Structures are given as structure tokens and as C-alpha cells.
Coordinates of C-alpha atoms in Angstrom, one line a residue:
Chain A
E1 CA 81.2 84.8 124.0
A2 CA 82.8 87.6 121.9
Q3 CA 81.4 87.8 118.4
V4 CA 80.4 89.4 115.3
T5 CA 77.3 88.2 113.7
Q6 CA 76.3 88.6 110.3
N7 CA 72.9 87.9 108.6
P8 CA 72.2 86.4 106.3
R9 CA 75.1 83.9 105.8
Y10 CA 74.0 83.5 101.9
L11 CA 71.5 85.3 99.7
I12 CA 70.6 85.0 96.1
T13 CA 68.6 88.0 94.9
V14 CA 67.6 89.7 91.7
T15 CA 68.9 92.8 90.1
G16 CA 67.7 96.0 91.5
K17 CA 65.8 94.5 94.6
K18 CA 66.9 96.6 97.6
L19 CA 68.7 94.4 100.5
T20 CA 70.1 94.9 103.7
V21 CA 72.8 92.3 105.3
T22 CA 73.0 93.2 109.2
C23 CA 76.1 93.0 111.5
S24 CA 76.0 93.1 115.3
Q25 CA 78.9 92.8 117.6
N26 CA 78.8 92.5 121.5
M27 CA 82.3 93.6 122.4
N28 CA 81.6 97.5 122.6
H29 CA 83.8 98.4 119.9
E30 CA 83.7 101.8 118.3
Y31 CA 85.1 100.8 115.0
M32 CA 83.2 98.8 112.4
S33 CA 83.7 98.1 108.8
W34 CA 82.5 96.2 105.7
Y35 CA 84.7 94.5 103.2
R36 CA 84.2 92.4 100.1
Q37 CA 86.2 89.8 99.2
D38 CA 86.9 88.6 95.6
P39 CA 89.1 86.0 94.1
G40 CA 92.6 87.6 93.5
L41 CA 91.8 90.8 95.0
G42 CA 91.6 90.0 98.8
L43 CA 89.5 92.1 101.1
R44 CA 88.6 95.6 99.8
Q45 CA 87.1 98.1 102.4
I46 CA 83.5 99.4 101.5
Y47 CA 82.7 101.5 104.4
Y48 CA 83.6 102.0 107.9
S49 CA 82.4 103.7 111.0
M50 CA 84.7 105.3 113.9
N51 CA 81.5 105.7 116.2
V52 CA 77.6 106.1 116.2
E53 CA 76.8 108.5 113.5
V54 CA 80.3 108.8 112.0
T55 CA 80.6 106.6 108.8
D56 CA 83.1 107.1 105.9
K57 CA 83.8 105.6 102.5
G58 CA 86.4 103.0 101.9
D59 CA 88.1 101.9 98.9
V60 CA 85.0 100.5 97.2
P61 CA 81.8 102.2 98.0
E62 CA 79.9 102.7 94.9
G63 CA 76.3 100.9 95.1
Y64 CA 76.4 100.8 98.8
K65 CA 75.0 102.5 101.9
V66 CA 75.7 101.9 105.6
S67 CA 74.3 103.5 108.9
R68 CA 75.6 103.6 112.2
K69 CA 72.4 104.5 114.5
E70 CA 73.7 102.2 117.7
K71 CA 77.3 101.2 118.4
R72 CA 76.5 97.4 118.0
N73 CA 75.1 97.6 114.6
F74 CA 76.5 98.5 111.2
P75 CA 73.9 97.2 108.4
L76 CA 75.2 97.2 104.8
I77 CA 72.5 98.4 102.3
L78 CA 72.4 97.6 98.6
E79 CA 69.7 99.9 97.4
S80 CA 69.8 98.7 93.7
P81 CA 72.2 95.5 93.7
S82 CA 73.8 94.7 90.4
P83 CA 75.8 91.4 89.4
N84 CA 79.1 92.9 90.0
Q85 CA 78.2 93.0 93.7
T86 CA 78.0 89.3 93.8
S87 CA 80.9 88.8 96.4
L88 CA 81.7 87.5 99.8
Y89 CA 81.0 90.2 102.4
F90 CA 82.6 90.6 105.9
C91 CA 81.9 92.8 108.7
A92 CA 84.5 93.4 111.2
S93 CA 84.7 95.5 114.5
S94 CA 87.8 96.7 116.6
W95 CA 88.6 99.4 119.1
V96 CA 90.0 102.7 117.9
G97 CA 93.3 103.8 118.4
R98 CA 97.0 102.4 118.5
G99 CA 96.7 100.7 121.6
N100 CA 94.6 98.0 120.1
T101 CA 93.7 97.4 116.3
E102 CA 93.1 93.9 116.4
A103 CA 89.9 93.5 114.1
F104 CA 87.2 90.6 114.6
F105 CA 85.4 89.4 111.9
G106 CA 82.0 87.8 111.2
Q107 CA 81.4 84.5 109.3
G108 CA 80.5 86.3 105.9
T109 CA 77.6 86.8 103.8
R110 CA 77.9 85.5 100.2
L111 CA 75.7 87.3 98.1
T112 CA 74.9 86.3 94.5
V113 CA 72.9 89.1 92.5
V114 CA 71.3 87.5 89.4
Chain B
G1 CA 95.1 103.8 98.3
Q2 CA 97.9 102.4 100.0
Q3 CA 98.8 98.6 99.1
L4 CA 100.4 95.8 100.9
N5 CA 102.3 93.5 98.8
Q6 CA 102.1 89.9 100.1
S7 CA 104.0 86.7 98.7
P8 CA 104.1 84.1 98.0
Q9 CA 100.6 84.0 96.6
S10 CA 100.3 80.2 97.0
M11 CA 102.5 77.6 98.5
F12 CA 102.1 73.8 98.2
I13 CA 104.2 71.9 100.7
Q14 CA 104.7 68.6 102.6
E15 CA 103.2 67.9 105.9
G16 CA 106.2 68.7 108.6
E17 CA 107.7 71.5 106.5
D18 CA 108.3 74.8 107.8
V19 CA 106.5 77.9 106.0
S20 CA 107.4 81.4 105.4
M21 CA 105.5 84.5 103.9
N22 CA 106.0 88.1 104.1
C23 CA 104.4 91.5 103.6
T24 CA 105.9 94.8 102.4
S25 CA 104.8 98.2 102.0
S26 CA 106.2 101.6 100.5
S27 CA 105.2 103.4 103.6
I28 CA 105.3 103.0 107.4
F29 CA 102.7 101.0 109.4
N30 CA 102.3 101.2 113.2
T31 CA 100.8 97.9 113.4
W32 CA 100.8 94.5 111.5
L33 CA 98.3 91.6 112.0
W34 CA 98.2 88.5 110.6
Y35 CA 95.0 86.3 109.9
K36 CA 93.9 82.9 108.8
Q37 CA 90.7 82.3 106.8
D38 CA 89.5 78.6 106.6
P39 CA 87.2 77.9 103.8
G40 CA 83.7 79.4 104.2
E41 CA 84.6 81.3 107.6
G42 CA 85.8 84.7 108.5
P43 CA 89.4 85.7 109.2
V44 CA 90.6 84.6 112.4
L45 CA 93.7 86.8 114.2
L46 CA 96.6 84.7 114.7
I47 CA 99.4 87.2 115.7
A48 CA 99.3 91.0 116.4
L49 CA 102.6 93.1 116.3
Y50 CA 102.9 96.7 117.6
K51 CA 106.4 97.6 117.8
A52 CA 109.0 97.7 115.4
G53 CA 111.3 94.7 115.9
E54 CA 108.9 92.8 117.9
L55 CA 109.1 89.1 117.4
T56 CA 106.0 87.1 118.5
S57 CA 104.9 83.6 118.6
N58 CA 101.8 81.6 118.9
G59 CA 102.2 78.2 119.1
R60 CA 104.1 77.0 115.9
L61 CA 103.6 80.4 114.4
T62 CA 106.0 83.1 114.7
A63 CA 105.8 86.7 113.3
Q64 CA 108.0 89.7 113.2
F65 CA 107.3 93.2 112.9
G66 CA 110.0 94.6 110.7
I67 CA 112.6 97.3 112.0
T68 CA 112.0 99.6 109.0
R69 CA 108.2 99.7 109.9
K70 CA 107.6 98.6 106.1
D71 CA 107.4 94.9 106.4
S72 CA 106.3 91.8 108.2
F73 CA 106.7 88.0 108.2
L74 CA 105.2 85.0 109.3
N75 CA 106.5 81.4 109.7
I76 CA 104.9 78.2 110.5
S77 CA 106.9 75.8 111.6
A78 CA 106.3 71.8 111.2
S79 CA 103.2 72.5 109.0
I80 CA 100.0 70.1 109.5
P81 CA 97.0 69.6 107.3
S82 CA 94.8 71.9 109.5
D83 CA 97.3 74.9 108.4
V84 CA 95.6 74.7 105.2
G85 CA 93.8 78.0 104.7
I86 CA 94.6 81.6 103.2
Y87 CA 96.6 83.8 105.3
F88 CA 96.3 87.5 105.3
C89 CA 98.7 90.3 106.4
A90 CA 97.2 93.5 107.6
G91 CA 98.7 96.8 108.4
Q92 CA 97.5 99.8 110.4
P93 CA 99.0 102.9 108.2
G94 CA 100.7 105.5 110.4
G95 CA 98.2 108.2 111.3
S96 CA 95.1 106.4 110.9
Q97 CA 92.9 105.1 113.5
G98 CA 91.3 101.8 113.1
N99 CA 91.8 101.6 109.4
L100 CA 93.6 98.5 108.4
I101 CA 95.1 97.5 104.8
F102 CA 95.2 93.9 104.0
G103 CA 97.6 92.0 101.7
K104 CA 95.9 89.6 99.1
G105 CA 96.7 86.5 100.7
T106 CA 98.8 83.3 100.5
K107 CA 96.9 80.3 100.0
L108 CA 98.7 77.4 101.8
S109 CA 98.1 73.7 100.7
V110 CA 99.6 70.9 102.7
K111 CA 99.8 67.4 101.4
P112 CA 99.6 64.8 104.1

């Protein structure tokens, strides 16, 4: 089954404690991205990756890091989480190019930073 | 950055009614996508539009890619309780590859 898998689904952590949210896709997509969703603000892109070892900042990258060492994985790293990073996070993947831009989303990770 | 204006923000309708929502942009988009998000889940693609003027249906859902390439609408006919959720439009700006811009969503509530 084609899917994007995020882990964990729920996470409560303390300010400053480094954490990683994993994302994996099995569709051989080149493009992967991370979004955060906050009430009234919709989906905002954090980082994206066009392919292995190619990453770039989205609209709200501050406080986040990503890496793309393999095509299927795109982890989101919070080196020193702060309460304003409490949010619902989504990973998505898609093919690159005008022919098909349909993004497939994971089920989300609800992060609470206290 | 670029923004999409999605309206309405929320709708409260009676079961059986038709629903219409739309997205507009100040710039041209190559692709328009419509997603639905159920509570606690990730957005799921409903309809993808790739050509100006294109009209596409998916069951009770119909969406159109505006002829100016700056807007799109989604219609839901004969709504049912399971249509409840948040609907997002998304567009791929001209000249970009892969990047999508999302609207802020339309929250739909259906009263049985």
C-alpha cells in the first residue's frame, strides 16, 4: 500500500530536549516536505527536499533541521524545542515536475513542548 | 510568500444541501489540488486539476481550474454527514517544481 509513515503520532517533550520526527515513504517520490498546522493558519511549509542531499527552507524554517540521506526518509529535527513549536506536523511526498504534483500526506505528529 | 485566499472559512449546512467553496490567487498557478482532512488525520487528495478550464468530478465532488489560472472552486452535491471535515485548496505556482501553496481551509459542518 502506498503510504507516508510518520513516527511518533503523539509526543510530549520538555523545552530544550532534542527530538526527531521520522518520515518514510514507499512510493519512490523525489519530493518530500514538512508542514506544520496551527489553528487559523492552515498548513505552512517548514522544509522541503527535491531529492537526496537536496534540501531547502520553506516558509517557517526557524528552529528546525532536516536531512535527506536516502530517498525514502526525511526526518525533522528539533535541536532545542520551544513551546512555540507545539503544533501538528505533517510530512508529505510527491513526484517532481508539472506532470504530477499530487502530494501524499502522513497521518501527522502532534507535538507538545512544555 | 505567495498566498491563497480560500473562502468561506467555515460552513454549517443541512444534510442534502449543496456546498461550494473557492480559492483565489494573485498569481498564476499550474496546478490546483483539493484535499480533505478528517479530524486527527492527514489531508487526503480529492481532486487534481492540471489544465486551465478543466472541470473534474469525483463522485459528488466537482472542481474546476479557473480559466485565468488564478482560481479554483470545489462543489459538493447532496452533502452527507461524512462530508464533515476541513477542505484545503492547494496550488503549484508557475515556475516551481513540487512546491505547493495551501489555502487556510474551509471547515464544513453538516447537520443530519
